[in-house]
Tab-separated table of C-alpha atoms and ligand atoms in Angstrom:
chain	number	residue	atom	x	y	z
A	1	MET	CA	106.068	134.624	180.984
A	2	ILE	CA	102.757	136.383	181.876
A	3	HIS	CA	101.942	137.124	185.105
A	4	ASN	CA	98.518	136.939	185.493
A	5	GLU	CA	96.300	136.353	188.629
A	6	THR	CA	95.372	132.594	187.499
A	7	MET	CA	99.339	132.313	187.661
A	8	LYS	CA	99.909	133.774	191.059
A	9	SER	CA	97.389	131.275	192.302
A	10	ILE	CA	99.652	128.309	190.729
A	11	LEU	CA	103.644	130.100	191.846
A	12	SER	CA	101.891	130.697	194.958
A	13	ARG	CA	100.822	127.670	195.986
A	14	ARG	CA	102.458	125.315	198.006
A	15	SER	CA	101.798	121.611	200.406
A	16	TYR	CA	101.509	122.951	203.296
A	17	LYS	CA	102.663	120.322	206.068
A	18	ILE	CA	101.205	121.935	209.439
A	19	PHE	CA	98.338	124.800	209.116
A	20	ASP	CA	97.201	127.217	212.229
A	21	GLY	CA	93.941	125.657	212.866
A	22	LEU	CA	91.534	127.999	212.347
A	23	PRO	CA	88.729	127.813	210.403
A	24	ILE	CA	87.513	127.888	206.617
A	25	GLY	CA	84.458	129.728	206.199
A	26	ASP	CA	81.607	127.982	203.930
A	27	GLU	CA	81.958	130.501	200.861
A	28	GLU	CA	85.439	129.308	201.213
A	29	LEU	CA	85.140	126.012	200.660
A	30	GLU	CA	82.343	125.740	198.496
A	31	THR	CA	84.746	128.085	196.270
A	32	ILE	CA	87.269	125.201	196.859
A	33	LEU	CA	84.843	122.936	195.957
A	34	THR	CA	83.147	124.020	193.240
A	35	ALA	CA	86.576	124.613	191.191
A	36	GLY	CA	87.374	120.587	191.550
A	37	LEU	CA	83.306	120.067	190.587
A	38	TYR	CA	85.145	121.898	187.503
A	39	ALA	CA	88.080	120.010	186.167
A	40	PRO	CA	87.535	118.403	183.015
A	41	THR	CA	86.725	114.685	183.414
A	42	GLY	CA	86.572	111.781	181.164
A	43	MET	CA	83.829	111.124	179.002
A	44	ASN	CA	82.262	114.237	181.174
A	45	GLY	CA	81.749	111.164	183.847
A	46	GLN	CA	82.673	113.258	186.682
A	47	PRO	CA	82.892	109.949	188.483
A	48	TRP	CA	83.792	111.339	192.005
A	49	HIS	CA	82.478	111.542	195.037
A	50	PHE	CA	83.721	115.226	197.517
A	51	THR	CA	84.130	113.639	201.100
A	52	VAL	CA	84.590	117.416	203.545
A	53	VAL	CA	85.483	115.766	206.420
A	54	ARG	CA	85.099	118.728	209.141
A	55	SER	CA	83.773	117.358	212.173
A	56	ARG	CA	85.929	117.888	214.569
A	57	GLU	CA	84.790	114.328	215.997
A	58	MET	CA	85.696	113.141	213.372
A	59	LEU	CA	88.922	114.547	212.267
A	60	ASN	CA	89.960	113.403	215.732
A	61	ARG	CA	88.873	109.470	215.175
A	62	ILE	CA	90.959	110.304	211.594
A	63	GLY	CA	94.096	110.618	213.872
A	64	GLU	CA	93.357	108.395	215.752
A	65	VAL	CA	94.186	105.868	213.575
A	66	PHE	CA	96.725	107.463	212.128
A	67	LYS	CA	98.609	107.022	215.257
A	68	VAL	CA	97.918	103.164	215.388
A	69	MET	CA	98.033	102.148	211.507
A	70	PRO	CA	101.233	100.916	210.126
A	71	LYS	CA	103.677	101.853	208.501
A	72	PRO	CA	104.705	101.335	204.651
A	73	THR	CA	107.578	99.964	203.506
A	74	PRO	CA	109.378	102.597	201.914
A	75	PRO	CA	111.333	102.466	198.033
A	76	PRO	CA	114.601	101.787	198.811
A	77	GLY	CA	116.747	104.511	200.301
A	78	ILE	CA	114.136	106.162	201.505
A	79	ASN	CA	113.943	106.244	205.516
A	80	LEU	CA	110.974	106.780	207.530
A	81	PRO	CA	110.883	109.267	210.584
A	82	PRO	CA	110.327	107.678	213.462
A	83	GLY	CA	106.456	107.833	215.104
A	84	PRO	CA	103.542	107.906	213.093
A	85	ILE	CA	103.227	108.578	209.331
A	86	GLU	CA	100.713	110.729	209.437
A	87	THR	CA	98.841	113.554	212.010
A	88	MET	CA	95.850	115.922	211.693
A	89	ARG	CA	98.674	118.629	210.801
A	90	ASN	CA	96.278	121.218	212.483
A	91	ALA	CA	93.826	120.880	209.990
A	92	PRO	CA	90.548	122.182	210.854
A	93	VAL	CA	88.858	120.098	207.294
A	94	MET	CA	90.414	117.016	204.718
A	95	ILE	CA	88.949	116.474	201.196
A	96	ILE	CA	88.601	113.003	200.150
A	97	VAL	CA	88.234	112.469	196.551
A	98	SER	CA	86.771	109.096	195.151
A	99	GLY	CA	86.553	107.749	191.715
A	100	ARG	CA	84.149	105.549	190.652
A	101	GLU	CA	85.676	102.306	190.135
A	102	SER	CA	84.438	101.421	187.125
A	103	HIS	CA	84.923	104.530	184.902
A	104	PRO	CA	87.898	104.543	182.857
A	105	THR	CA	89.307	107.515	183.609
A	106	ASN	CA	88.095	108.384	187.663
A	107	PHE	CA	92.112	107.798	189.172
A	108	GLN	CA	93.052	110.936	186.462
A	109	ASP	CA	90.089	112.598	187.277
A	110	CYS	CA	89.793	113.037	190.746
A	111	CYS	CA	93.361	114.215	190.373
A	112	LEU	CA	92.584	117.050	188.095
A	113	ALA	CA	89.871	117.841	190.441
A	114	MET	CA	92.085	118.427	193.559
A	115	GLU	CA	94.688	120.423	192.013
A	116	ASN	CA	92.253	121.784	191.025
A	117	MET	CA	91.130	122.726	194.460
A	118	PHE	CA	94.600	123.592	195.358
A	119	ILE	CA	94.992	126.364	193.162
A	120	ALA	CA	91.547	127.916	194.098
A	121	ALA	CA	92.403	127.204	197.607
A	122	ALA	CA	95.737	129.610	196.611
A	123	SER	CA	94.117	132.519	195.817
A	124	LEU	CA	92.145	132.586	198.679
A	125	GLY	CA	95.162	132.979	200.808
A	126	ILE	CA	94.164	129.175	202.213
A	127	ALA	CA	96.749	126.664	202.338
A	128	SER	CA	96.744	123.058	201.608
A	129	GLY	CA	98.453	119.574	201.395
A	130	TRP	CA	98.182	116.141	200.510
A	131	SER	CA	97.788	112.993	202.080
A	132	HIS	CA	99.659	109.988	201.234
A	133	ALA	CA	98.952	108.337	203.751
A	134	MET	CA	95.018	108.366	203.718
A	135	VAL	CA	95.436	107.416	200.051
A	136	LYS	CA	97.387	104.577	200.289
A	137	ASP	CA	97.484	102.820	203.481
A	138	PHE	CA	94.008	104.660	205.952
A	139	PHE	CA	92.042	101.595	204.762
A	140	ASN	CA	94.471	98.735	205.204
A	141	CYS	CA	93.587	98.873	208.792
A	142	PRO	CA	90.989	97.712	210.610
A	143	GLU	CA	90.582	100.967	212.466
A	144	GLY	CA	90.788	102.550	209.330
A	145	LEU	CA	88.777	100.123	207.496
A	146	ALA	CA	85.573	100.679	210.497
A	147	LEU	CA	85.512	104.503	209.423
A	148	LYS	CA	85.526	104.024	205.343
A	149	PRO	CA	81.834	104.121	205.350
A	150	LYS	CA	81.515	107.080	205.664
A	151	LEU	CA	84.003	108.206	204.281
A	152	VAL	CA	83.616	106.474	200.968
A	153	PRO	CA	80.675	105.710	198.941
A	154	GLU	CA	80.354	101.705	197.745
A	155	GLY	CA	82.151	101.285	194.861
A	156	TYR	CA	84.083	104.476	194.726
A	157	VAL	CA	88.278	104.159	196.025
A	158	VAL	CA	90.305	106.971	197.463
A	159	ARG	CA	92.461	108.535	194.630
A	160	ALA	CA	92.973	112.430	196.346
A	161	ALA	CA	93.369	113.271	199.813
A	162	ALA	CA	94.174	116.956	201.127
A	163	PHE	CA	94.054	118.725	204.434
A	164	PHE	CA	93.076	122.051	203.980
A	165	GLY	CA	93.463	125.297	205.890
A	166	TYR	CA	95.039	128.853	207.076
A	167	PRO	CA	98.797	127.951	206.633
A	168	GLY	CA	101.171	126.899	210.471
A	169	PRO	CA	104.725	127.678	209.839
A	170	GLU	CA	106.204	129.055	206.270
A	171	VAL	CA	107.236	125.882	203.971
A	172	LYS	CA	110.911	125.619	202.981
A	173	ASP	CA	111.581	126.610	199.848
A	174	ARG	CA	111.904	123.845	197.426
A	175	GLY	CA	113.582	125.396	194.578
A	176	PRO	CA	113.375	126.548	191.110
A	177	ARG	CA	111.485	123.496	189.241
A	178	LYS	CA	113.674	120.916	187.571
A	179	GLY	CA	113.855	121.274	183.696
A	180	THR	CA	111.795	118.135	182.457
A	181	ILE	CA	110.353	120.252	178.946
A	182	SER	CA	111.952	119.489	175.637
A	183	TYR	CA	110.330	120.546	172.268
A	184	VAL	CA	109.440	118.892	169.584
B	201	LIG	C1	101.287	111.698	194.992
B	201	LIG	C2	101.479	113.057	195.550
B	201	LIG	C3	101.744	112.575	197.601
B	201	LIG	C4	102.329	112.916	198.487
B	201	LIG	N1	101.878	112.736	199.790
B	201	LIG	C5	102.825	113.682	200.353
B	201	LIG	C6	102.608	112.840	202.053
B	201	LIG	O1	101.742	111.962	202.308
B	201	LIG	N2	103.026	114.203	203.195
B	201	LIG	C7	103.197	115.509	202.760
B	201	LIG	O2	103.279	116.310	203.257
B	201	LIG	N3	103.008	115.213	201.305
B	201	LIG	C8	102.707	114.775	200.384
B	201	LIG	N4	102.961	115.540	199.473
B	201	LIG	C9	103.185	116.855	198.656
B	201	LIG	C10	104.559	116.791	197.879
B	201	LIG	O3	105.654	116.698	199.055
B	201	LIG	C11	104.947	118.218	196.911
B	201	LIG	O4	104.350	118.700	196.138
B	201	LIG	C12	106.378	118.160	197.168
B	201	LIG	O5	107.381	118.526	197.867
B	201	LIG	C13	106.260	119.333	196.475
B	201	LIG	O6	105.992	120.512	196.945
B	201	LIG	P1	104.904	121.800	197.220
B	201	LIG	O7	103.396	121.149	196.903
B	201	LIG	O8	105.314	122.919	197.643
B	201	LIG	O9	105.108	122.463	195.592
B	201	LIG	C14	102.592	114.052	198.210
B	201	LIG	C15	101.810	114.765	196.674
B	201	LIG	C16	101.873	114.407	195.741
B	201	LIG	C17	101.569	114.780	194.276
């Protein structure tokens, strides 16, 4: 395999659960967002909106919703830990990617944008971590719904959301990737 700078960033990216709280600089943030904007999109529709949450007040308000939002029903065999399902994880930034519902490929486009941002962040030594709670259940409670006008434009639906920041404690080694490739 060829090890170039891009591969180094891809291989070094990990999903962080905890960040160290230090802010991300404007230039770093701009670089991450630009990487997202250059993801491919169906029919070049660019059917997305990126909401960058970095005001301490809004991060705290989102954190309060995480504390009160109901827990989802876990799939069989999965035990959810006690306590809130999501916390702010001490992250200085959350990026929410919403897709224009009317665009047929908005789901895929938004996820590709987020992955580009993850890799760009990794290349800068910035950690990231997906927030399933924000994508799935955040707006299913009145406290979350009250924040929706500030976080998601009309006609858009949240497709991806993640924390970004400088890494906290090392993430556990997730082992080698499983071989699920076939050649035909
Ligand atoms: C759709 C999706 C949802 C995820 N949801 C969460 C989440 O809610 N909380 C979390 O800590 N990690 C979440 N992750 C991160 C995964 O746990 C992580 O990608 C996986 O364990 C592999 O580890 P790595 O990203 O460090 O390679 C999610 C990842 C994806 C793609």
